[in-house]
Short mmCIF file of C-alpha atoms and ligand atoms in Angstrom, two decimals:
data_model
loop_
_atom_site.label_atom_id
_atom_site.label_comp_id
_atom_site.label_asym_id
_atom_site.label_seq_id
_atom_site.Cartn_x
_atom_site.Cartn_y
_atom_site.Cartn_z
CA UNK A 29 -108.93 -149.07 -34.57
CA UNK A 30 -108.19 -146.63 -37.41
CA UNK A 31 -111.00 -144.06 -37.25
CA UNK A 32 -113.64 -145.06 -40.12
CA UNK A 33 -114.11 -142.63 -43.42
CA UNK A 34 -117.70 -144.00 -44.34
CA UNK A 35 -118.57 -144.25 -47.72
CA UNK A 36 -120.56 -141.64 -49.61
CA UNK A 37 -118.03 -138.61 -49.00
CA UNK A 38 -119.52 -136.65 -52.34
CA UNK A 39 -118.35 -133.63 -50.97
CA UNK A 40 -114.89 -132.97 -51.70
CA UNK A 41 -113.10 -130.28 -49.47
CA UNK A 42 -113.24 -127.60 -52.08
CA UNK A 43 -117.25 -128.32 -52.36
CA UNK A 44 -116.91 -127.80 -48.65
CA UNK A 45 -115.69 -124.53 -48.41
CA UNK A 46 -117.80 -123.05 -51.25
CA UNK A 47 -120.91 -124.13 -49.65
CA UNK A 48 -119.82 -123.15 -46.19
CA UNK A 49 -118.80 -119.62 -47.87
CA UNK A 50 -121.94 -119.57 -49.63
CA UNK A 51 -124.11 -120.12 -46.06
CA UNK A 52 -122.09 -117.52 -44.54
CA UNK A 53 -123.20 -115.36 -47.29
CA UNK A 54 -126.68 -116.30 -46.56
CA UNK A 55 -126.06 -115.75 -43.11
CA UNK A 56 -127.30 -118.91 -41.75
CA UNK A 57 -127.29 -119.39 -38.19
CA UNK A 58 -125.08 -122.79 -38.54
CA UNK A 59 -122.24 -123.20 -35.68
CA UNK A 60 -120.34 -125.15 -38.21
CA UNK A 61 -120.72 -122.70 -40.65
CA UNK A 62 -119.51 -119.50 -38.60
CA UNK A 63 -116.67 -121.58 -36.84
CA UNK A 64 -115.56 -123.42 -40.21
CA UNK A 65 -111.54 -122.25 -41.06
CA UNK A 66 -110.99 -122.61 -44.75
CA UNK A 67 -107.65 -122.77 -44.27
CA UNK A 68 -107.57 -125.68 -41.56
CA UNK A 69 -109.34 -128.04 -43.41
CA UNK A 70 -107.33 -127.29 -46.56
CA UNK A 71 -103.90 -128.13 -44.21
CA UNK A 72 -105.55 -131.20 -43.26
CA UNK A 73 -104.75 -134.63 -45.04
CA UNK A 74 -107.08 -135.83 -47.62
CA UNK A 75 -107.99 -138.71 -45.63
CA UNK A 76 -108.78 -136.12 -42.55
CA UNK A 77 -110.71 -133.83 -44.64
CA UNK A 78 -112.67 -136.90 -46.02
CA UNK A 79 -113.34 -136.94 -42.30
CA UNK A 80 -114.69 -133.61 -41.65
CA UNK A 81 -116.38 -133.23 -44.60
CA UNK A 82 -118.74 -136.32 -43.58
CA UNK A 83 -119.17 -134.99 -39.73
CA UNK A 84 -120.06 -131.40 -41.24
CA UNK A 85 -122.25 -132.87 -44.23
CA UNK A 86 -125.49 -132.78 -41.73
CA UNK A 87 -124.97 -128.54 -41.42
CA UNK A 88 -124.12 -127.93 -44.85
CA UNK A 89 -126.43 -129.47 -46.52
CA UNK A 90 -129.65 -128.50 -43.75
CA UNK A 91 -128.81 -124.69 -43.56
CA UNK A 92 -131.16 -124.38 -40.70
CA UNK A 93 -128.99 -126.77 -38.29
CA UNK A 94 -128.12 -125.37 -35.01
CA UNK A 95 -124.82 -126.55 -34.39
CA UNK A 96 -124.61 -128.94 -38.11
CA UNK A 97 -121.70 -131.65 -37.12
CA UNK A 98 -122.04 -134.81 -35.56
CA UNK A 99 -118.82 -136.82 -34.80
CA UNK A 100 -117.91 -140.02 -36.30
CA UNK A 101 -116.14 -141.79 -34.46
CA UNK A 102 -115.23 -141.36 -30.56
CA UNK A 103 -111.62 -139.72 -31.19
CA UNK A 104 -113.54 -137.10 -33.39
CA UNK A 105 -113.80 -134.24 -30.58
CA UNK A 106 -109.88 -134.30 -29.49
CA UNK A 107 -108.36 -134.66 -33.35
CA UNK A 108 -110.99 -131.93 -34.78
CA UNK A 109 -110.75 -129.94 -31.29
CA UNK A 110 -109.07 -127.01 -33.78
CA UNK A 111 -112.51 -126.24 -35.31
CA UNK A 112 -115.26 -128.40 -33.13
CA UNK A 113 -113.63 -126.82 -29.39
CA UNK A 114 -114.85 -123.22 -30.37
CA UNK A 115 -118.28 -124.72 -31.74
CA UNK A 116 -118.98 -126.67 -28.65
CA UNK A 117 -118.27 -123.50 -26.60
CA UNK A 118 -120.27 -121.37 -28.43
CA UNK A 119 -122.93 -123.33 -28.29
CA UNK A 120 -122.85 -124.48 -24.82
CA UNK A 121 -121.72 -120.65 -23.75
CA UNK A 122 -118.34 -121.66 -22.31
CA UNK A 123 -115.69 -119.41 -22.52
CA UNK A 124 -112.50 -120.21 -23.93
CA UNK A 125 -110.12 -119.44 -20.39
CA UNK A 126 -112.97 -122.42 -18.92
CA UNK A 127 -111.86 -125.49 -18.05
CA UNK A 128 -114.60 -127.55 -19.96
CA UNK A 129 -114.05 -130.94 -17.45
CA UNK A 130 -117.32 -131.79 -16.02
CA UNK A 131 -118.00 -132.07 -12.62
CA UNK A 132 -121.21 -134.66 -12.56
CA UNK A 133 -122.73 -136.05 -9.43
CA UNK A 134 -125.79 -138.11 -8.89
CA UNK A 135 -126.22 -136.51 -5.46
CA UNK A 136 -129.59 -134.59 -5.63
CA UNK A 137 -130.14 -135.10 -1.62
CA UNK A 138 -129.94 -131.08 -1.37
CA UNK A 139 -132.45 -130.61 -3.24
CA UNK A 140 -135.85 -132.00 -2.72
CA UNK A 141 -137.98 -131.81 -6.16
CA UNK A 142 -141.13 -133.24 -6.19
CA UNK A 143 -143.43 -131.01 -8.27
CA UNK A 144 -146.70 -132.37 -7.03
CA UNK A 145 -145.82 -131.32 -3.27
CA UNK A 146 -145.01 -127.76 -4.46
CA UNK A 147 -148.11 -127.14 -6.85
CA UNK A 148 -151.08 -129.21 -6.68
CA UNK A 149 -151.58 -128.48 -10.53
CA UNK A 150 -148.46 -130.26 -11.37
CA UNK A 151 -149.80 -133.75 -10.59
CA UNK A 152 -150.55 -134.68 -13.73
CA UNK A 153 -147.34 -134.23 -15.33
CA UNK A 154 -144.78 -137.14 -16.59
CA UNK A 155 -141.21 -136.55 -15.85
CA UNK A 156 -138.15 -138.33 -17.82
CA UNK A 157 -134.39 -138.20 -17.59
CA UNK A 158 -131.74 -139.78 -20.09
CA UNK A 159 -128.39 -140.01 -20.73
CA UNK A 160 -126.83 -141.01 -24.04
CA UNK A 161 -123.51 -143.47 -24.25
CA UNK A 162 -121.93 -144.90 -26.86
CA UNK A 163 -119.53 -147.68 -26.45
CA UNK A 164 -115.73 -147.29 -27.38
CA UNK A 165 -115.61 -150.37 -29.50
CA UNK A 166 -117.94 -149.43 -32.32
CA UNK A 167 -117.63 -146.51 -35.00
CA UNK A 168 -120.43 -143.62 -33.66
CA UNK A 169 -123.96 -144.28 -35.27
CA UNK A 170 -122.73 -141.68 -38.02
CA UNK A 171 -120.05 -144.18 -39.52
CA UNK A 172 -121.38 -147.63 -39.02
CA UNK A 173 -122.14 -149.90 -41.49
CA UNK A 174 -125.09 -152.10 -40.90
CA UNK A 175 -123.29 -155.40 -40.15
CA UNK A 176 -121.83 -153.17 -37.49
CA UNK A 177 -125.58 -151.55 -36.61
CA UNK A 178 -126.63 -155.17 -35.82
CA UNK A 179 -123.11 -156.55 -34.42
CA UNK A 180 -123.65 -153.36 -31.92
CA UNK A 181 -127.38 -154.61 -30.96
CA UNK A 182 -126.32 -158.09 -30.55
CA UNK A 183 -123.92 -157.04 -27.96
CA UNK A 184 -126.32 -154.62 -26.04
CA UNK A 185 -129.21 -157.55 -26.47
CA UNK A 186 -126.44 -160.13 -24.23
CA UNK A 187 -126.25 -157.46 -21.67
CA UNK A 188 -129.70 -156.99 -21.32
CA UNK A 189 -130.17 -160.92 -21.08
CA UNK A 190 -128.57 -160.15 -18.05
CA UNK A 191 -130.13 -157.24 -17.02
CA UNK A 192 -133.56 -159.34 -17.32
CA UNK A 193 -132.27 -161.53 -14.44
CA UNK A 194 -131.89 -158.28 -12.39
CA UNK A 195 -135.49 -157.91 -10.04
CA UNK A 196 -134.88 -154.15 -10.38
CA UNK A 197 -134.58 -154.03 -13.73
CA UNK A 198 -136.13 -156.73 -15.12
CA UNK A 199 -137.84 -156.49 -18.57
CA UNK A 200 -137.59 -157.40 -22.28
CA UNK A 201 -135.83 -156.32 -25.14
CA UNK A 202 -137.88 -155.12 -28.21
CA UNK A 203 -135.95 -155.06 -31.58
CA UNK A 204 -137.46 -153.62 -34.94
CA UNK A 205 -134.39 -155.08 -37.15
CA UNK A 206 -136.25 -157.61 -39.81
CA UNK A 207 -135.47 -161.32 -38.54
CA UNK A 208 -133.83 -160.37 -34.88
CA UNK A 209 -135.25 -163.07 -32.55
CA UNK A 210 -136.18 -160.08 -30.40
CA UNK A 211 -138.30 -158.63 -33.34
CA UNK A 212 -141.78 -156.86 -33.06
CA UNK A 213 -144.24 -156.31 -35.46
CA UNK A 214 -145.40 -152.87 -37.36
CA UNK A 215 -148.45 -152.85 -34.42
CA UNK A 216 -146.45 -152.94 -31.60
CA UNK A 217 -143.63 -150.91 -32.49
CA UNK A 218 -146.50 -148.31 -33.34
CA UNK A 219 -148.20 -148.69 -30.48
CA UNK A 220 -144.81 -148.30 -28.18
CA UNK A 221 -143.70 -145.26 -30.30
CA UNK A 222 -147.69 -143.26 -29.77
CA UNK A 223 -146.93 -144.26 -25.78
CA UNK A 224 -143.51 -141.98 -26.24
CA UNK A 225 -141.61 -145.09 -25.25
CA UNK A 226 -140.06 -146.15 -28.95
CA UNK A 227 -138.04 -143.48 -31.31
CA UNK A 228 -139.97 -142.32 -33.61
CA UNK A 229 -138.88 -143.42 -37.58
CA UNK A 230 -135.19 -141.99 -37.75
CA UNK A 231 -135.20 -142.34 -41.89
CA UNK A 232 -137.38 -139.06 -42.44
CA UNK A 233 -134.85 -137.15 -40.41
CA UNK A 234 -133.07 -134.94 -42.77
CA UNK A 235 -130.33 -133.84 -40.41
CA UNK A 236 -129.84 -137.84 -39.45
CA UNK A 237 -129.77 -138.99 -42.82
CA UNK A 238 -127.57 -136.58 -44.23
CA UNK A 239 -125.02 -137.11 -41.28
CA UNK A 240 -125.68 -141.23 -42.06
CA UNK A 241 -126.96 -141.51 -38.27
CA UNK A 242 -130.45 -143.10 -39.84
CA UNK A 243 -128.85 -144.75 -42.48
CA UNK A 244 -129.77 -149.03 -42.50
CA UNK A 245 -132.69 -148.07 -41.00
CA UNK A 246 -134.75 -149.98 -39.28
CA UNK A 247 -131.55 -152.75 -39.20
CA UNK A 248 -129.61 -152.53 -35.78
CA UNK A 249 -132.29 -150.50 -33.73
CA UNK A 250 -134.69 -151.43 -30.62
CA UNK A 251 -135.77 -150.81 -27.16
CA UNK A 252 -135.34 -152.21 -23.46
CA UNK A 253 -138.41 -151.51 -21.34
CA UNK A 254 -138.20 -152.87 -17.79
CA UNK A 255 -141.46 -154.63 -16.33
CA UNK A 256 -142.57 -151.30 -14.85
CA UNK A 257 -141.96 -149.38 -18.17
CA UNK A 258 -140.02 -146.90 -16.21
CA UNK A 259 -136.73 -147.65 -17.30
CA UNK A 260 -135.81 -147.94 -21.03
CA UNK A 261 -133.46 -148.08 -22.90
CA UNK A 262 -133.34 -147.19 -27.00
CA UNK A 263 -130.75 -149.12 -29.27
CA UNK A 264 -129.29 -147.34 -32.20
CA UNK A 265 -131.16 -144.06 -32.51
CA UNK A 266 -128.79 -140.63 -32.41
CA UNK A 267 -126.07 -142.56 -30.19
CA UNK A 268 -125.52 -146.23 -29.47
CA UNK A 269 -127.52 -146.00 -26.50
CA UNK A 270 -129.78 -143.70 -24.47
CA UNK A 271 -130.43 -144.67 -21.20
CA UNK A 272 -133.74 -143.36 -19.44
CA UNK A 273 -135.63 -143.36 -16.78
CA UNK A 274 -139.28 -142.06 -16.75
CA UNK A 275 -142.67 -141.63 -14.24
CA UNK A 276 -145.87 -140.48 -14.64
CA UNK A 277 -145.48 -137.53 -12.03
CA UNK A 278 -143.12 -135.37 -11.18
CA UNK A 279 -140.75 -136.35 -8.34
CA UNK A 280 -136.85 -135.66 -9.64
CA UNK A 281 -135.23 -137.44 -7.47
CA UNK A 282 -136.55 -140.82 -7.71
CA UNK A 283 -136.18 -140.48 -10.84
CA UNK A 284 -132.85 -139.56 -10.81
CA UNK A 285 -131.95 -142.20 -8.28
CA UNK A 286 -133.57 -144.92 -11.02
CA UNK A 287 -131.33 -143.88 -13.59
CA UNK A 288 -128.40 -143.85 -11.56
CA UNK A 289 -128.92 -147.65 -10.75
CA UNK A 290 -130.20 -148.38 -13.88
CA UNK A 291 -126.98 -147.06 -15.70
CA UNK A 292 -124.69 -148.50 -13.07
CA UNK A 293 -125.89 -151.81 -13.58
CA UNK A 294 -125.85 -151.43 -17.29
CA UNK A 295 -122.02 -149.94 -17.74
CA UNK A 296 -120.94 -153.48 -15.92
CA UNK A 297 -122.45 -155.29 -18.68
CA UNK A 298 -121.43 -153.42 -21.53
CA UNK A 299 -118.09 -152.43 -23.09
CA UNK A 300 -116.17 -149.43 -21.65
CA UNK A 301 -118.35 -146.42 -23.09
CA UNK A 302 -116.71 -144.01 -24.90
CA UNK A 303 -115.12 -140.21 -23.18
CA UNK A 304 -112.75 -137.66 -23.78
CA UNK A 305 -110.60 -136.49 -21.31
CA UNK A 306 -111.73 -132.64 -22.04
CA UNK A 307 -115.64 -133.24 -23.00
CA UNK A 308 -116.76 -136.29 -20.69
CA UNK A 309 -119.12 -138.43 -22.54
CA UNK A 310 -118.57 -138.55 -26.40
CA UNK A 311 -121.61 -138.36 -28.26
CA UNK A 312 -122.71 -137.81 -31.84
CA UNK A 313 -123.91 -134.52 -30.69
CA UNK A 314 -121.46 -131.81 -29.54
CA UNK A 315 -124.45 -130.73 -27.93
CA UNK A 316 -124.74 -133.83 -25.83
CA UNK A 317 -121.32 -133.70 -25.00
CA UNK A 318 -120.49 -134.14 -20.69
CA UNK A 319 -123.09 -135.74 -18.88
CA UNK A 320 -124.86 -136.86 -22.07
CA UNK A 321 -128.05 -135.76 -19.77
CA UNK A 322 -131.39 -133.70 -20.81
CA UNK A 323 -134.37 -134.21 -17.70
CA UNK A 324 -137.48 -133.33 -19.72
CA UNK A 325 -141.22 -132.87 -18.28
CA UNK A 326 -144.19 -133.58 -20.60
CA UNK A 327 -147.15 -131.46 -19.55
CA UNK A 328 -150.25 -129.66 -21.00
CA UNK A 329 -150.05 -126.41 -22.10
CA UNK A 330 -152.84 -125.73 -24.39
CA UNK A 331 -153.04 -121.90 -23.59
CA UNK A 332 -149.33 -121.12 -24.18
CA UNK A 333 -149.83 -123.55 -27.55
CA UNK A 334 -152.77 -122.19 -28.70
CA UNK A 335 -154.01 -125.47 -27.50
CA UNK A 336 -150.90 -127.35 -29.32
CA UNK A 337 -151.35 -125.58 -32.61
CA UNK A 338 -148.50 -122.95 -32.17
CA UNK A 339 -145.26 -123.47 -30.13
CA UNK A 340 -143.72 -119.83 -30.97
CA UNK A 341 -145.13 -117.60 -27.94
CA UNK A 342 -144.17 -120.71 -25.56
CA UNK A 343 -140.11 -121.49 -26.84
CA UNK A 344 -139.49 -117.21 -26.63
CA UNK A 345 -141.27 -117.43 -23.42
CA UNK A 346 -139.06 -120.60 -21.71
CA UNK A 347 -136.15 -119.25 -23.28
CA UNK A 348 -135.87 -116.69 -21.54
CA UNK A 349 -136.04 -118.74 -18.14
CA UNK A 350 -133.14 -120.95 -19.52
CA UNK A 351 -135.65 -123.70 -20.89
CA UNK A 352 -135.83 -125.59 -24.40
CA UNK A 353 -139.20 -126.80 -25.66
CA UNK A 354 -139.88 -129.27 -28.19
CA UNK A 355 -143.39 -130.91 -29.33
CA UNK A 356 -144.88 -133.90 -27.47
CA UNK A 357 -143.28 -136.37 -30.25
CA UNK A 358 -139.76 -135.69 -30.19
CA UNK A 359 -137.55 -133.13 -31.74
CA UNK A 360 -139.13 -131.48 -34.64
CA UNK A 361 -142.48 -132.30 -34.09
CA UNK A 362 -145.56 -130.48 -32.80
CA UNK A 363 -147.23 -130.18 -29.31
CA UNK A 364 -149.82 -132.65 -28.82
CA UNK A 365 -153.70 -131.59 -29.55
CA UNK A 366 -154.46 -131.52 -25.80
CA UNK A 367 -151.21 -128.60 -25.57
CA UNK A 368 -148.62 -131.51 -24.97
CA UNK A 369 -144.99 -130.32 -24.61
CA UNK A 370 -141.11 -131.90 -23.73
CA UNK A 371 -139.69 -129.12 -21.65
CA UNK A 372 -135.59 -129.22 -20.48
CA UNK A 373 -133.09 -126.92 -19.46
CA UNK A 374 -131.34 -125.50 -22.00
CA UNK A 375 -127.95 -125.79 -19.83
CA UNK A 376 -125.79 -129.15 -21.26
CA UNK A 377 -122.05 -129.29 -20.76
CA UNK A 378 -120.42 -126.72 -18.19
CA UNK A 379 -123.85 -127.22 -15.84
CA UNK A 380 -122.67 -129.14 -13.16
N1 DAR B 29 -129.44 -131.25 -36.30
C1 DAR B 29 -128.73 -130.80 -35.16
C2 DAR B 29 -129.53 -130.96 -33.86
C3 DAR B 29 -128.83 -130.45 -32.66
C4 DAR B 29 -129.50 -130.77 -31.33
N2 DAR B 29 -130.36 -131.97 -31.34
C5 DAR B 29 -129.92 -133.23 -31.32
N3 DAR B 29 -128.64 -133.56 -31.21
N4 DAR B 29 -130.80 -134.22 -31.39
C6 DAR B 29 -128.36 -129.34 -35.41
O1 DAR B 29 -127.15 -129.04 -35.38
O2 DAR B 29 -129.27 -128.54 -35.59
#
C-alpha cells in the first residue's frame, strides 16, 4: 500500500530546516539534527518531505531527543536511507564500510548465565528480555489512525485466541481500549502497570505524542500475559508489538529459550512482520532496528542511587562498561525508592 502521510503535518519543509538550523545553533545533541541535509529534503517531493517532516517532528520539536525520528511506515528506513543510514550508524557506532546485516541466533548454549550460581547476592534480581515487531500490513504506530489502532488489536487478539489453546503459552488477553470485549477496568490496568507488566500511560510522552506514536490513546492498546505471567506480550505501545519474556531471577538462558518459543509460536499466527533487507527488523525506533532485542535486569541499587533518589553517578558509571540504565518504571522515569533500576546493554544493531 502507498506509504501513509498522516494528518497534522504543520511543519512545512522550510519550518523544517529553520528549526533544524536553529538546534544546530543551539548545539543540541539530536542525531536528526546533526545528520539532517537541507538540501536533500528540499530535492525531495512535497509528498516525501510531508513524510520526513512527520518522522523527524518527535526531534525537532523535543531538542533533548537522542536520535529524534521514528519511521512511519515499514519502507521508511530503505526510501529515507540518504539521511536515516548515517543516523542509525552513528548511533549504533557502525561504520559506514560495515555491512549492517545482522547475524541473530537464539543459540546461547556457549554461554551458561545464570546470575544466582555466580554471585549469591544476585538472587534477588528479576531478569526480562523483549523483542519488538511490527507487522507488514499496518502503517507503524506513528501513522495509524485509530480505526487502524483497533483493526491492528483485533488481529493480534485472534492470534492470541489461539495462542490461549497453546499449554505453553496459555493465558489471557487484557485490552484497555473503551468497549473491547477483552477490556479491563482503571484498577486492574493500574494494578498490572505498578507490577511492571502493563505500559505505563503513553499520552504524557512528549517524544510519542509529538511523533503521533501515543496518539488515540488508550484506543487500540493491551497486553497478553500467559498463566505464569512470564511471557507477555504489549499491544500498541512504541511498535505494534513487543514480545517478552520475564523471571523473577536471573538465569539468561531460560529466559532466552522462553522467548524464542514464545515468538516462534506467535510469528505463525500473525501476519508476516515487517524487515528490511539492510536493518533486519523495522521498528519505529532506528534504535531498535536488527534484532528488535534489549535483555534488561531490574535490581536494587540504593547506594549507587542514593537509595533511588539520583541516577547520575550510576548511568556515567554503567556507561562506561557498555550498559544503559533507566528508572524502575520505564524510560524516563526514576529508580524505585528501595534503589530499583532497568539495566541493558547499550549494544543494539551490529551486536550479534
Ligand atoms: N525519543 C527517542 C528515544 C530513543 C530511544 N528510546 C526509545 N525508542 N524508546 C529519542 O530519539 O530520544
Amino acid at each position: 500500500a502507498k506509504p501513509t502521510v498522516p494528518s497534522g503535518v504543520e511543519m512545512t519543509p522550510q519550518d523544517l530546516v529553520e528549526k533544524i538550523k536553529s538546534n544546530k545553533q543551539a548545539r543540541r545533541g539530536i542525531l536528526v539534527g546533526w545528520h539532517f541535509v537541507a538540501a536533500y529534503c528540499i530535492s525531495l517531493c512535497e509528498y516525501s518531505r510531508q513524510r520526513l517532516a512527520r518522522m523527524t517532528a518527535s526531534g525537532i520539536e523535543n531538542p533533548d531527543s537522542q536520535m529524534g525520528a521514528y519511521a512511519m511506515n515499514p519502507q521508511d528506513y530503505d526510501q529515507f536511507a540518504t539521511m536515516l543510514d548515517p543516523m542509525i550508524r552513528d548511533s549504533h557506532g557502525i561504520p559506514t564500510d560495515v555491512d549492517i546485516a545482522p547475524q541473530n541466533d537464539w543459540d546461547t548454549g556457549g554461554t551458561a548465565c545464570d546470575l544466582g550460581a555466580i554471585d549469591e547476592r544476585l538472587k534477588d534480581v528479576s531478569m526480562r528480555v523483549r523483542v519488538a515487531r511490527n507487522v507488514s500490513t499496518f502503517p507503524l504506530p506513528g501513522a495509524m489512525s485509530r480505526e487502524q489502532r483497533v483493526a491492528f488489536e483485533s488481529v493480534a487478539a485472534q492470534a492470541f485466541a489461539k495462542l490461549i489453546e497453546d499449554p505453553a503459552f496459555g493465558g489471557q488477553y487484557l485490552s484497555i481500549t473503551p468497549g473491547s470485549p477483552h477490556e479491563i477496568d482503571a484498577d486492574e490496568y493500574g494494578q498490572r502497570v505498578q507490577a511492571h507488566q502493563m505500559f505505563k500511560d503513553m499520552s504524557t510522552d512528549p517524544y510519542l505524542t509529538v511523533a503521533g506514536i501515543s496518539a488515540d490513546w488508550p484506543h487500540g492498546r493491551g497486553m497478553y500475559v500467559s498463566r505464569d505471567e512470564d511471557f507477555l506480550v504489549w499491544v500498541g505501545e512504541e511498535d505494534h508489538l513487543r514480545i517478552m519474556a520475564m523471571q523473577h531471577g536471573g538465569n539468561l538462558n531460560v529466559l532466552f529459550e522462553r522467548l524464542r518459543a514464545g515468538l516462534e509460536t506467535l510469528t505463525g499466527l500473525l501476519p508476516p512482520f515487517a524487515t528490511s533487507p539492510t536493518y533486519g527488523n523495522v521498528t519505529s525506533c532506528p534504535t531498535n532496528l536488527g534484532a528488535g532485542m534489549r535483555a534488561s535486569l531490574h535490581m536494587k541499587l540504593p547506594g549507587l542511587t542514593s537509595h533511588g533518589s539520583d541516577l547520575t553517578r550510576l548511568k556515567r558509571e554503567a556507561k562506561k562498561i557498555g550498559l544503559s540504565v533507566r528508572g524502575a518504571g520505564g524510560e524516563h522515569s526514576g529508580a524505585g525508592k528501595d534503589g530499583r533500576v532497568d539495566i541493558s546493554p547499550s549494544a543494539r544493531l551490529g551486536a550479534t
